[in-house]
Amino acid sequence: MRCSLRVLTSKNMSTDFTLACPIPISDYPQVLLAHGGGGRLTNQLIAKMFVPMFSNPALEAQHDGAVFRVGDGKVRDDKTGDRNEGDRDEGDRKGSPLLAFSTDSYVVHPLFFPGGDIGSMAVHGTVNDLAMCGARPLYLSAGYIIEEGLPMDTLWRIVQSMALAAQNAGVQIVTGDTKVVDRGKGDGVFINTAGIGIIEHDQHIAPQSVRPGDVLIVNGDIGRHGIAIMAVREGLEFETTIESDSAPVAGLVLQLLDAKIKVHCMRDLTRGGMASALNEIAESAQVGMAIEELRVPVRDDVHAACEILGFDPLYVACEGRFVAFVAPQDAERALEIMRRHPLGADAAIIGTVKADHPGIVMMKSRIGASRIVDMISGEQLPRIC
Amino acid sequence: MRCSLRVLTSKNMSTDFTLACPIPISDYPQVLLAHGGGGRLTNQLIAKMFVPMFSNPALEAQHDGAVFRVGDGKVRDDKTGDRNEGDRDEGDRKGSPLLAFSTDSYVVHPLFFPGGDIGSMAVHGTVNDLAMCGARPLYLSAGYIIEEGLPMDTLWRIVQSMALAAQNAGVQIVTGDTKVVDRGKGDGVFINTAGIGIIEHDQHIAPQSVRPGDVLIVNGDIGRHGIAIMAVREGLEFETTIESDSAPVAGLVLQLLDAKIKVHCMRDLTRGGMASALNEIAESAQVGMAIEELRVPVRDDVHAACEILGFDPLYVACEGRFVAFVAPQDAERALEIMRRHPLGADAAIIGTVKADHPGIVMMKSRIGASRIVDMISGEQLPRIC
C-alpha cells in the first residue's frame, strides 16, 4: 500500500496524496464519537487506516503495546510469534533487552470522579497497557493539552495525583510537554502518557498465543469505572457512592509471571468493556470463547445502576480490571495468586477458549440461554477514559 | 517535597492534597496561553510544578528528552553527568543500551500549512527532540485526540503524511491510541507522539556539558515555520509563499556525531524560537552567550514578514532548526559537515559561550550595539506547534 505513495520531500510532503480513504466516506464522512469508543468503529479505523499506513509487525499484532528489542533494530513479529530461546540468547548477548512501549490519551470528563481523576488514570491506564504485554513498567512521559482558563489549582491537583499514582505504581515520569489551546478549543485538560516497560520472562504474551482450552480469569468485579463517571456526569445518586476501580495492576500481573503461570494473553477492560476486549482477542486469535454470565463478578449497586441507565455491565469500562487467558493446568493456581492480591480479591474464572465458532464470544445467560456477545458498534459511554 | 504528601490508596487518591500550589494563584489563577508558549511562564510551570512533583534526575536535567538505561533501573543523572567509560562498560555488559525518551503534543492551527501539516510535524518534532539528546530515533507512538465531526478525509491526509514523514525520518510508528471528544471540546485533531531512540556514542550531550568557549552553530535560517503558520492563519500573502522549515534533523545530527565532532549540547528552536532556546541553556548551564545579529541567518522574505507582523525573528519558532554547542577546535569542521547536508546548507556560526554574565544571552545588533536577548514572557504566536 505504501509503495504507491510518491515519496515527496519534507517540503511538499502533504500537498497531495492519491490513495483513496480506506474508510468509506459515504458511510462516515466525519469522525464520530463512536470512532473513539473502543468498539467496532474504533477497530475499523485502526485496522483499515492506521495499521496499513504505519505498517510494521508491532502495530499489526494489535496488542496493547509494541514489543521490541532496542539494539538489534528489530520489532518482534507478534503475528508469528517468532521468538525462541536462540533469539533471546542472541538478543541478550547483543545487549538488547526486550521492551514494551505503549501510549494512551486521556480525555475523561469530568476531570475528577469518585475513586480517581484524570491524573491518576493517565498513570494507571498506561501502566496497565504495559502490564498487559507482560512488562514491568519503568518510565512514563506526560503530555498535557490544557485549555486556556483552566484553574491553576485544578492543574496542581491533577499533577499531584499523577505523581502519587506514579509513586504507587513504581514508575517514574521522566519527560513531558505542556501545550495550551485557546478557550473553547479544548475541555479543561487532556493528558497523554506513553510508557516503557521491560519484559523479563520467556513467555510470549499476545493474542496469537491464545489456545482452545485456555481459561479466562478476570481479576475482579466489572463496570465500576464507567458507572462512577456516569453518576457524576448525570448527577445521579445511588444509595452508595460507586467508586471507580482505577488502579495499577502491574504488580498483580508480575506476581503471576513470577510464579511461572502460563499466561497466554491479557487484556484490560477499558473502553467498550469486557465485551469488546474479548471480541478483539477472539478475532485476533481466531478462536471462540464461552463465558457464563453468572460467573462474571458485578457488584449489586453496579447492577442496579446499569439497569437504571439501560447499560449492560459487559460493555461498561473498567480501569483496573483485566482478563487473563491462562493455560488450563495453571488456572486454579493463577486464581489463588490473584485472590491473595488486593486488586484480585474478587477474581473469578468466567469461561474458556473454544476451537469452534472462531471470532465469536458466546455467553450462557442467567437463565441458561446462550447468546452472542458482540462488540459494541456505537458509543455507549463517551469519554470515560 | 513529595514526602509531605500522604500516601493514599488509589481509591481516595485525589480527594485531598494539602500542598500549596507552587504557582502563585493570586498572579495566575488560571492557565494562560502563554503557559504553553515555550517562554518564561512555560518554564516556571515546569520548574515549579512538574519537576519537583515528578522529581527524578532525568526530568531535573531539563533536556529535550530523558536519557536512561533500561535494565539497570537507573536514570542517568544529567545534572552531574555521572557517566564514564566504566559506567558504560558495565551497562553494556549487563545488556542495557542507553536510551532517549521524549514526548510532544501537537496542537498546531491550522492543521495544514505551506511546507507541512500536523501529521508531519508530529513526527519531525519528536524525532528532533530525540536527536537533540544525541540519539538515533527508532520508534514512535501516536496518540490522536479527534474532535467529533473532523472530516474523515482530513484525518486520512494527516495519517498519510505521518506515515510518509516517519518513513523519511527512518522511524517506525509502533503503537497508538485514538480518542474522540465531543464537538466544540477540541479543535479538529491534536496529536501526541512519544519517541524512543538509542544513544550509540560516548558524548555526554546535555546543557550541563556546555563550556565557555563553545561555538554556537545554527543549521539554517530561522523563523520560517512561525511565519508560514501566521501567514495562513491571518490570510496574509507575501510575494513568495513562505514554507515551514519543518524537517527531521536526526540524520544531520548523527553525521556530526559519527565524525566525532565534540557536541556539548543541542537544542531545537521550536516554541519561543532561538531566543528562548539559548536562554534555557544559558540558565541550565549557568553560562553567558554572545551572538551576533548579522550572523543569524534570516531570509529576506521572513524579515519582511516579521516587520509587517511586528515580530522579532529571534522569537519565531522553527521546526527543522537547532543550535549546536560545539567545542571550539571542532567548530569549522562541524560547519562544513552541516553545509554538505541538505538540512544544513545555510548553517552558520552565530556566537560563542562566555564565562561572564551567566544565564544571560547578549546580542551585538546590526548597528553594533549590545543588548540582552531575554526569554519571551508572554505569548507571541500561540499554537504554532
PDB file of N, CA and C in Angstrom, chain B residues 238-310:
ATOM      1  N   PHE B 238       2.369  37.101   0.932  1.00  0.00           N
ATOM      2  CA  PHE B 238       3.621  37.773   0.638  1.00  0.00           C
ATOM      3  C   PHE B 238       3.947  37.497  -0.820  1.00  0.00           C
ATOM      4  N   GLU B 239       4.989  38.149  -1.310  1.00  0.00           N
ATOM      5  CA  GLU B 239       5.347  37.937  -2.721  1.00  0.00           C
ATOM      6  C   GLU B 239       5.656  36.480  -3.008  1.00  0.00           C
ATOM      7  N   THR B 240       6.369  35.852  -2.079  1.00  0.00           N
ATOM      8  CA  THR B 240       6.643  34.420  -2.210  1.00  0.00           C
ATOM      9  C   THR B 240       5.878  33.704  -1.101  1.00  0.00           C
ATOM     10  N   THR B 241       5.555  32.437  -1.335  1.00  0.00           N
ATOM     11  CA  THR B 241       4.963  31.645  -0.258  1.00  0.00           C
ATOM     12  C   THR B 241       6.078  31.228   0.684  1.00  0.00           C
ATOM     13  N   ILE B 242       5.954  31.595   1.936  1.00  0.00           N
ATOM     14  CA  ILE B 242       6.965  31.197   2.910  1.00  0.00           C
ATOM     15  C   ILE B 242       6.578  29.825   3.447  1.00  0.00           C
ATOM     16  N   GLU B 243       7.459  28.850   3.223  1.00  0.00           N
ATOM     17  CA  GLU B 243       7.169  27.480   3.648  1.00  0.00           C
ATOM     18  C   GLU B 243       7.834  27.176   4.969  1.00  0.00           C
ATOM     19  N   SER B 244       7.152  26.402   5.782  1.00  0.00           N
ATOM     20  CA  SER B 244       7.722  25.961   7.048  1.00  0.00           C
ATOM     21  C   SER B 244       9.033  25.225   6.808  1.00  0.00           C
ATOM     22  N   ASP B 245       9.930  25.328   7.775  1.00  0.00           N
ATOM     23  CA  ASP B 245      11.197  24.598   7.719  1.00  0.00           C
ATOM     24  C   ASP B 245      11.079  23.215   8.352  1.00  0.00           C
ATOM     25  N   SER B 246       9.864  22.797   8.671  1.00  0.00           N
ATOM     26  CA  SER B 246       9.646  21.515   9.358  1.00  0.00           C
ATOM     27  C   SER B 246      10.386  20.377   8.660  1.00  0.00           C
ATOM     28  N   ALA B 247      11.248  19.697   9.395  1.00  0.00           N
ATOM     29  CA  ALA B 247      12.080  18.624   8.830  1.00  0.00           C
ATOM     30  C   ALA B 247      12.712  17.824   9.965  1.00  0.00           C
ATOM     31  N   PRO B 248      13.061  16.569   9.674  1.00  0.00           N
ATOM     32  CA  PRO B 248      13.727  15.741  10.694  1.00  0.00           C
ATOM     33  C   PRO B 248      15.229  15.915  10.619  1.00  0.00           C
ATOM     34  N   VAL B 249      15.838  16.421  11.681  1.00  0.00           N
ATOM     35  CA  VAL B 249      17.278  16.734  11.621  1.00  0.00           C
ATOM     36  C   VAL B 249      18.169  15.634  12.179  1.00  0.00           C
ATOM     37  N   ALA B 250      17.573  14.493  12.528  1.00  0.00           N
ATOM     38  CA  ALA B 250      18.369  13.435  13.163  1.00  0.00           C
ATOM     39  C   ALA B 250      19.519  12.974  12.264  1.00  0.00           C
ATOM     40  N   GLY B 251      19.273  12.858  10.963  1.00  0.00           N
ATOM     41  CA  GLY B 251      20.322  12.407  10.060  1.00  0.00           C
ATOM     42  C   GLY B 251      21.530  13.331  10.086  1.00  0.00           C
ATOM     43  N   LEU B 252      21.250  14.616  10.073  1.00  0.00           N
ATOM     44  CA  LEU B 252      22.323  15.603  10.131  1.00  0.00           C
ATOM     45  C   LEU B 252      23.091  15.511  11.454  1.00  0.00           C
ATOM     46  N   VAL B 253      22.351  15.400  12.535  1.00  0.00           N
ATOM     47  CA  VAL B 253      22.981  15.308  13.854  1.00  0.00           C
ATOM     48  C   VAL B 253      23.872  14.072  13.945  1.00  0.00           C
ATOM     49  N   LEU B 254      23.376  12.948  13.423  1.00  0.00           N
ATOM     50  CA  LEU B 254      24.163  11.714  13.512  1.00  0.00           C
ATOM     51  C   LEU B 254      25.437  11.811  12.673  1.00  0.00           C
ATOM     52  N   GLN B 255      25.380  12.591  11.594  1.00  0.00           N
ATOM     53  CA  GLN B 255      26.612  12.802  10.821  1.00  0.00           C
ATOM     54  C   GLN B 255      27.665  13.531  11.642  1.00  0.00           C
ATOM     55  N   LEU B 256      27.228  14.515  12.410  1.00  0.00           N
ATOM     56  CA  LEU B 256      28.172  15.241  13.279  1.00  0.00           C
ATOM     57  C   LEU B 256      28.798  14.285  14.295  1.00  0.00           C
ATOM     58  N   LEU B 257      27.942  13.462  14.893  1.00  0.00           N
ATOM     59  CA  LEU B 257      28.428  12.568  15.947  1.00  0.00           C
ATOM     60  C   LEU B 257      29.318  11.473  15.365  1.00  0.00           C
ATOM     61  N   ASP B 258      28.942  10.972  14.184  1.00  0.00           N
ATOM     62  CA  ASP B 258      29.770   9.942  13.538  1.00  0.00           C
ATOM     63  C   ASP B 258      31.155  10.491  13.215  1.00  0.00           C
ATOM     64  N   ALA B 259      31.216  11.790  12.917  1.00  0.00           N
ATOM     65  CA  ALA B 259      32.503  12.406  12.587  1.00  0.00           C
ATOM     66  C   ALA B 259      33.277  12.792  13.851  1.00  0.00           C
ATOM     67  N   LYS B 260      32.762  12.359  15.012  1.00  0.00           N
ATOM     68  CA  LYS B 260      33.427  12.611  16.302  1.00  0.00           C
ATOM     69  C   LYS B 260      33.545  14.104  16.631  1.00  0.00           C
ATOM     70  N   ILE B 261      32.666  14.896  16.077  1.00  0.00           N
ATOM     71  CA  ILE B 261      32.610  16.302  16.477  1.00  0.00           C
ATOM     72  C   ILE B 261      32.229  16.357  17.952  1.00  0.00           C
ATOM     73  N   LYS B 262      32.923  17.154  18.736  1.00  0.00           N
ATOM     74  CA  LYS B 262      32.581  17.277  20.155  1.00  0.00           C
ATOM     75  C   LYS B 262      31.376  18.211  20.298  1.00  0.00           C
ATOM     76  N   VAL B 263      30.211  17.605  20.364  1.00  0.00           N
ATOM     77  CA  VAL B 263      28.969  18.370  20.510  1.00  0.00           C
ATOM     78  C   VAL B 263      28.602  18.359  21.999  1.00  0.00           C
ATOM     79  N   HIS B 264      28.653  19.512  22.629  1.00  0.00           N
ATOM     80  CA  HIS B 264      28.378  19.540  24.071  1.00  0.00           C
ATOM     81  C   HIS B 264      26.890  19.582  24.365  1.00  0.00           C
ATOM     82  N   CYS B 265      26.141  20.244  23.505  1.00  0.00           N
ATOM     83  CA  CYS B 265      24.693  20.308  23.705  1.00  0.00           C
ATOM     84  C   CYS B 265      24.048  20.697  22.383  1.00  0.00           C
ATOM     85  N   MET B 266      22.771  20.356  22.248  1.00  0.00           N
ATOM     86  CA  MET B 266      21.989  20.808  21.092  1.00  0.00           C
ATOM     87  C   MET B 266      20.601  21.183  21.609  1.00  0.00           C
ATOM     88  N   ARG B 267      19.969  22.117  20.914  1.00  0.00           N
ATOM     89  CA  ARG B 267      18.590  22.449  21.284  1.00  0.00           C
ATOM     90  C   ARG B 267      17.859  22.871  20.025  1.00  0.00           C
ATOM     91  N   ASP B 268      16.685  22.301  19.801  1.00  0.00           N
ATOM     92  CA  ASP B 268      15.931  22.718  18.617  1.00  0.00           C
ATOM     93  C   ASP B 268      15.170  24.002  18.925  1.00  0.00           C
ATOM     94  N   LEU B 269      14.930  24.788  17.876  1.00  0.00           N
ATOM     95  CA  LEU B 269      14.407  26.146  18.056  1.00  0.00           C
ATOM     96  C   LEU B 269      12.905  26.141  17.784  1.00  0.00           C
ATOM     97  N   THR B 270      12.139  25.572  18.697  1.00  0.00           N
ATOM     98  CA  THR B 270      10.693  25.497  18.478  1.00  0.00           C
ATOM     99  C   THR B 270      10.018  26.671  19.189  1.00  0.00           C
ATOM    100  N   ARG B 271       9.030  26.363  20.022  1.00  0.00           N
ATOM    101  CA  ARG B 271       8.293  27.449  20.692  1.00  0.00           C
ATOM    102  C   ARG B 271       9.229  28.451  21.361  1.00  0.00           C
ATOM    103  N   GLY B 272       8.977  29.720  21.145  1.00  0.00           N
ATOM    104  CA  GLY B 272       9.831  30.735  21.761  1.00  0.00           C
ATOM    105  C   GLY B 272      11.072  31.026  20.927  1.00  0.00           C
ATOM    106  N   GLY B 273      11.289  30.229  19.883  1.00  0.00           N
ATOM    107  CA  GLY B 273      12.363  30.491  18.932  1.00  0.00           C
ATOM    108  C   GLY B 273      13.760  30.383  19.504  1.00  0.00           C
ATOM    109  N   MET B 274      14.717  30.957  18.768  1.00  0.00           N
ATOM    110  CA  MET B 274      16.112  30.875  19.168  1.00  0.00           C
ATOM    111  C   MET B 274      16.357  31.560  20.519  1.00  0.00           C
ATOM    112  N   ALA B 275      15.679  32.660  20.735  1.00  0.00           N
ATOM    113  CA  ALA B 275      15.895  33.408  21.983  1.00  0.00           C
ATOM    114  C   ALA B 275      15.605  32.527  23.198  1.00  0.00           C
ATOM    115  N   SER B 276      14.482  31.824  23.169  1.00  0.00           N
ATOM    116  CA  SER B 276      14.116  31.000  24.324  1.00  0.00           C
ATOM    117  C   SER B 276      15.052  29.813  24.470  1.00  0.00           C
ATOM    118  N   ALA B 277      15.409  29.195  23.357  1.00  0.00           N
ATOM    119  CA  ALA B 277      16.300  28.035  23.409  1.00  0.00           C
ATOM    120  C   ALA B 277      17.639  28.415  24.042  1.00  0.00           C
ATOM    121  N   LEU B 278      18.206  29.539  23.590  1.00  0.00           N
ATOM    122  CA  LEU B 278      19.510  29.951  24.125  1.00  0.00           C
ATOM    123  C   LEU B 278      19.393  30.330  25.603  1.00  0.00           C
ATOM    124  N   ASN B 279      18.329  31.018  25.961  1.00  0.00           N
ATOM    125  CA  ASN B 279      18.158  31.390  27.365  1.00  0.00           C
ATOM    126  C   ASN B 279      18.014  30.167  28.272  1.00  0.00           C
ATOM    127  N   GLU B 280      17.285  29.175  27.805  1.00  0.00           N
ATOM    128  CA  GLU B 280      17.131  27.948  28.602  1.00  0.00           C
ATOM    129  C   GLU B 280      18.482  27.306  28.886  1.00  0.00           C
ATOM    130  N   ILE B 281      19.303  27.211  27.855  1.00  0.00           N
ATOM    131  CA  ILE B 281      20.619  26.576  28.021  1.00  0.00           C
ATOM    132  C   ILE B 281      21.517  27.449  28.889  1.00  0.00           C
ATOM    133  N   ALA B 282      21.473  28.760  28.656  1.00  0.00           N
ATOM    134  CA  ALA B 282      22.304  29.672  29.458  1.00  0.00           C
ATOM    135  C   ALA B 282      21.972  29.522  30.939  1.00  0.00           C
ATOM    136  N   GLU B 283      20.678  29.391  31.220  1.00  0.00           N
ATOM    137  CA  GLU B 283      20.258  29.240  32.617  1.00  0.00           C
ATOM    138  C   GLU B 283      20.649  27.884  33.185  1.00  0.00           C
ATOM    139  N   SER B 284      20.351  26.815  32.432  1.00  0.00           N
ATOM    140  CA  SER B 284      20.660  25.460  32.919  1.00  0.00           C
ATOM    141  C   SER B 284      22.161  25.287  33.129  1.00  0.00           C
ATOM    142  N   ALA B 285      22.951  25.786  32.195  1.00  0.00           N
ATOM    143  CA  ALA B 285      24.397  25.562  32.242  1.00  0.00           C
ATOM    144  C   ALA B 285      25.116  26.635  33.049  1.00  0.00           C
ATOM    145  N   GLN B 286      24.386  27.698  33.404  1.00  0.00           N
ATOM    146  CA  GLN B 286      24.991  28.849  34.089  1.00  0.00           C
ATOM    147  C   GLN B 286      26.212  29.373  33.354  1.00  0.00           C
ATOM    148  N   VAL B 287      25.958  29.668  32.087  1.00  0.00           N
ATOM    149  CA  VAL B 287      26.980  30.306  31.261  1.00  0.00           C
ATOM    150  C   VAL B 287      26.350  31.519  30.586  1.00  0.00           C
ATOM    151  N   GLY B 288      27.201  32.405  30.062  1.00  0.00           N
ATOM    152  CA  GLY B 288      26.710  33.503  29.249  1.00  0.00           C
ATOM    153  C   GLY B 288      26.842  33.136  27.775  1.00  0.00           C
ATOM    154  N   MET B 289      26.178  33.904  26.933  1.00  0.00           N
ATOM    155  CA  MET B 289      26.337  33.687  25.491  1.00  0.00           C
ATOM    156  C   MET B 289      26.399  35.032  24.807  1.00  0.00           C
ATOM    157  N   ALA B 290      27.178  35.091  23.732  1.00  0.00           N
ATOM    158  CA  ALA B 290      27.236  36.307  22.926  1.00  0.00           C
ATOM    159  C   ALA B 290      26.990  35.910  21.483  1.00  0.00           C
ATOM    160  N   ILE B 291      25.940  36.455  20.898  1.00  0.00           N
ATOM    161  CA  ILE B 291      25.670  36.157  19.493  1.00  0.00           C
ATOM    162  C   ILE B 291      25.671  37.453  18.688  1.00  0.00           C
ATOM    163  N   GLU B 292      25.802  37.309  17.384  1.00  0.00           N
ATOM    164  CA  GLU B 292      25.819  38.487  16.521  1.00  0.00           C
ATOM    165  C   GLU B 292      24.632  38.447  15.578  1.00  0.00           C
ATOM    166  N   GLU B 293      23.856  39.491  15.606  1.00  0.00           N
ATOM    167  CA  GLU B 293      22.626  39.523  14.812  1.00  0.00           C
ATOM    168  C   GLU B 293      22.908  39.283  13.328  1.00  0.00           C
ATOM    169  N   LEU B 294      23.996  39.903  12.842  1.00  0.00           N
ATOM    170  CA  LEU B 294      24.293  39.798  11.410  1.00  0.00           C
ATOM    171  C   LEU B 294      24.644  38.377  10.981  1.00  0.00           C
ATOM    172  N   ARG B 295      25.060  37.550  11.935  1.00  0.00           N
ATOM    173  CA  ARG B 295      25.432  36.179  11.589  1.00  0.00           C
ATOM    174  C   ARG B 295      24.245  35.215  11.643  1.00  0.00           C
ATOM    175  N   VAL B 296      23.140  35.647  12.234  1.00  0.00           N
ATOM    176  CA  VAL B 296      21.975  34.759  12.353  1.00  0.00           C
ATOM    177  C   VAL B 296      21.228  34.764  11.016  1.00  0.00           C
ATOM    178  N   PRO B 297      21.160  33.610  10.334  1.00  0.00           N
ATOM    179  CA  PRO B 297      20.544  33.608   9.004  1.00  0.00           C
ATOM    180  C   PRO B 297      19.019  33.784   9.086  1.00  0.00           C
ATOM    181  N   VAL B 298      18.538  34.805   8.419  1.00  0.00           N
ATOM    182  CA  VAL B 298      17.096  35.044   8.306  1.00  0.00           C
ATOM    183  C   VAL B 298      16.837  35.413   6.853  1.00  0.00           C
ATOM    184  N   ARG B 299      15.923  34.717   6.224  1.00  0.00           N
ATOM    185  CA  ARG B 299      15.634  35.020   4.813  1.00  0.00           C
ATOM    186  C   ARG B 299      14.977  36.391   4.682  1.00  0.00           C
ATOM    187  N   ASP B 300      15.191  37.028   3.556  1.00  0.00           N
ATOM    188  CA  ASP B 300      14.651  38.377   3.358  1.00  0.00           C
ATOM    189  C   ASP B 300      13.135  38.408   3.488  1.00  0.00           C
ATOM    190  N   ASP B 301      12.469  37.391   2.909  1.00  0.00           N
ATOM    191  CA  ASP B 301      11.010  37.412   2.971  1.00  0.00           C
ATOM    192  C   ASP B 301      10.522  37.224   4.406  1.00  0.00           C
ATOM    193  N   VAL B 302      11.258  36.444   5.185  1.00  0.00           N
ATOM    194  CA  VAL B 302      10.881  36.246   6.591  1.00  0.00           C
ATOM    195  C   VAL B 302      11.104  37.548   7.373  1.00  0.00           C
ATOM    196  N   HIS B 303      12.215  38.207   7.063  1.00  0.00           N
ATOM    197  CA  HIS B 303      12.498  39.505   7.671  1.00  0.00           C
ATOM    198  C   HIS B 303      11.366  40.494   7.388  1.00  0.00           C
ATOM    199  N   ALA B 304      10.981  40.555   6.131  1.00  0.00           N
ATOM    200  CA  ALA B 304       9.931  41.498   5.730  1.00  0.00           C
ATOM    201  C   ALA B 304       8.622  41.159   6.432  1.00  0.00           C
ATOM    202  N   ALA B 305       8.302  39.855   6.458  1.00  0.00           N
ATOM    203  CA  ALA B 305       7.060  39.433   7.110  1.00  0.00           C
ATOM    204  C   ALA B 305       7.087  39.768   8.591  1.00  0.00           C
ATOM    205  N   CYS B 306       8.231  39.568   9.217  1.00  0.00           N
ATOM    206  CA  CYS B 306       8.360  39.869  10.648  1.00  0.00           C
ATOM    207  C   CYS B 306       8.125  41.355  10.886  1.00  0.00           C
ATOM    208  N   GLU B 307       8.633  42.178   9.986  1.00  0.00           N
ATOM    209  CA  GLU B 307       8.456  43.618  10.164  1.00  0.00           C
ATOM    210  C   GLU B 307       6.979  43.998  10.055  1.00  0.00           C
ATOM    211  N   ILE B 308       6.313  43.407   9.069  1.00  0.00           N
ATOM    212  CA  ILE B 308       4.883  43.687   8.889  1.00  0.00           C
ATOM    213  C   ILE B 308       4.090  43.252  10.117  1.00  0.00           C
ATOM    214  N   LEU B 309       4.445  42.059  10.632  1.00  0.00           N
ATOM    215  CA  LEU B 309       3.677  41.470  11.743  1.00  0.00           C
ATOM    216  C   LEU B 309       4.136  41.972  13.109  1.00  0.00           C
ATOM    217  N   GLY B 310       5.253  42.676  13.133  1.00  0.00           N
ATOM    218  CA  GLY B 310       5.760  43.165  14.413  1.00  0.00           C
ATOM    219  C   GLY B 310       6.438  42.098  15.250  1.00  0.00           C
TER     220      GLY B 310
END
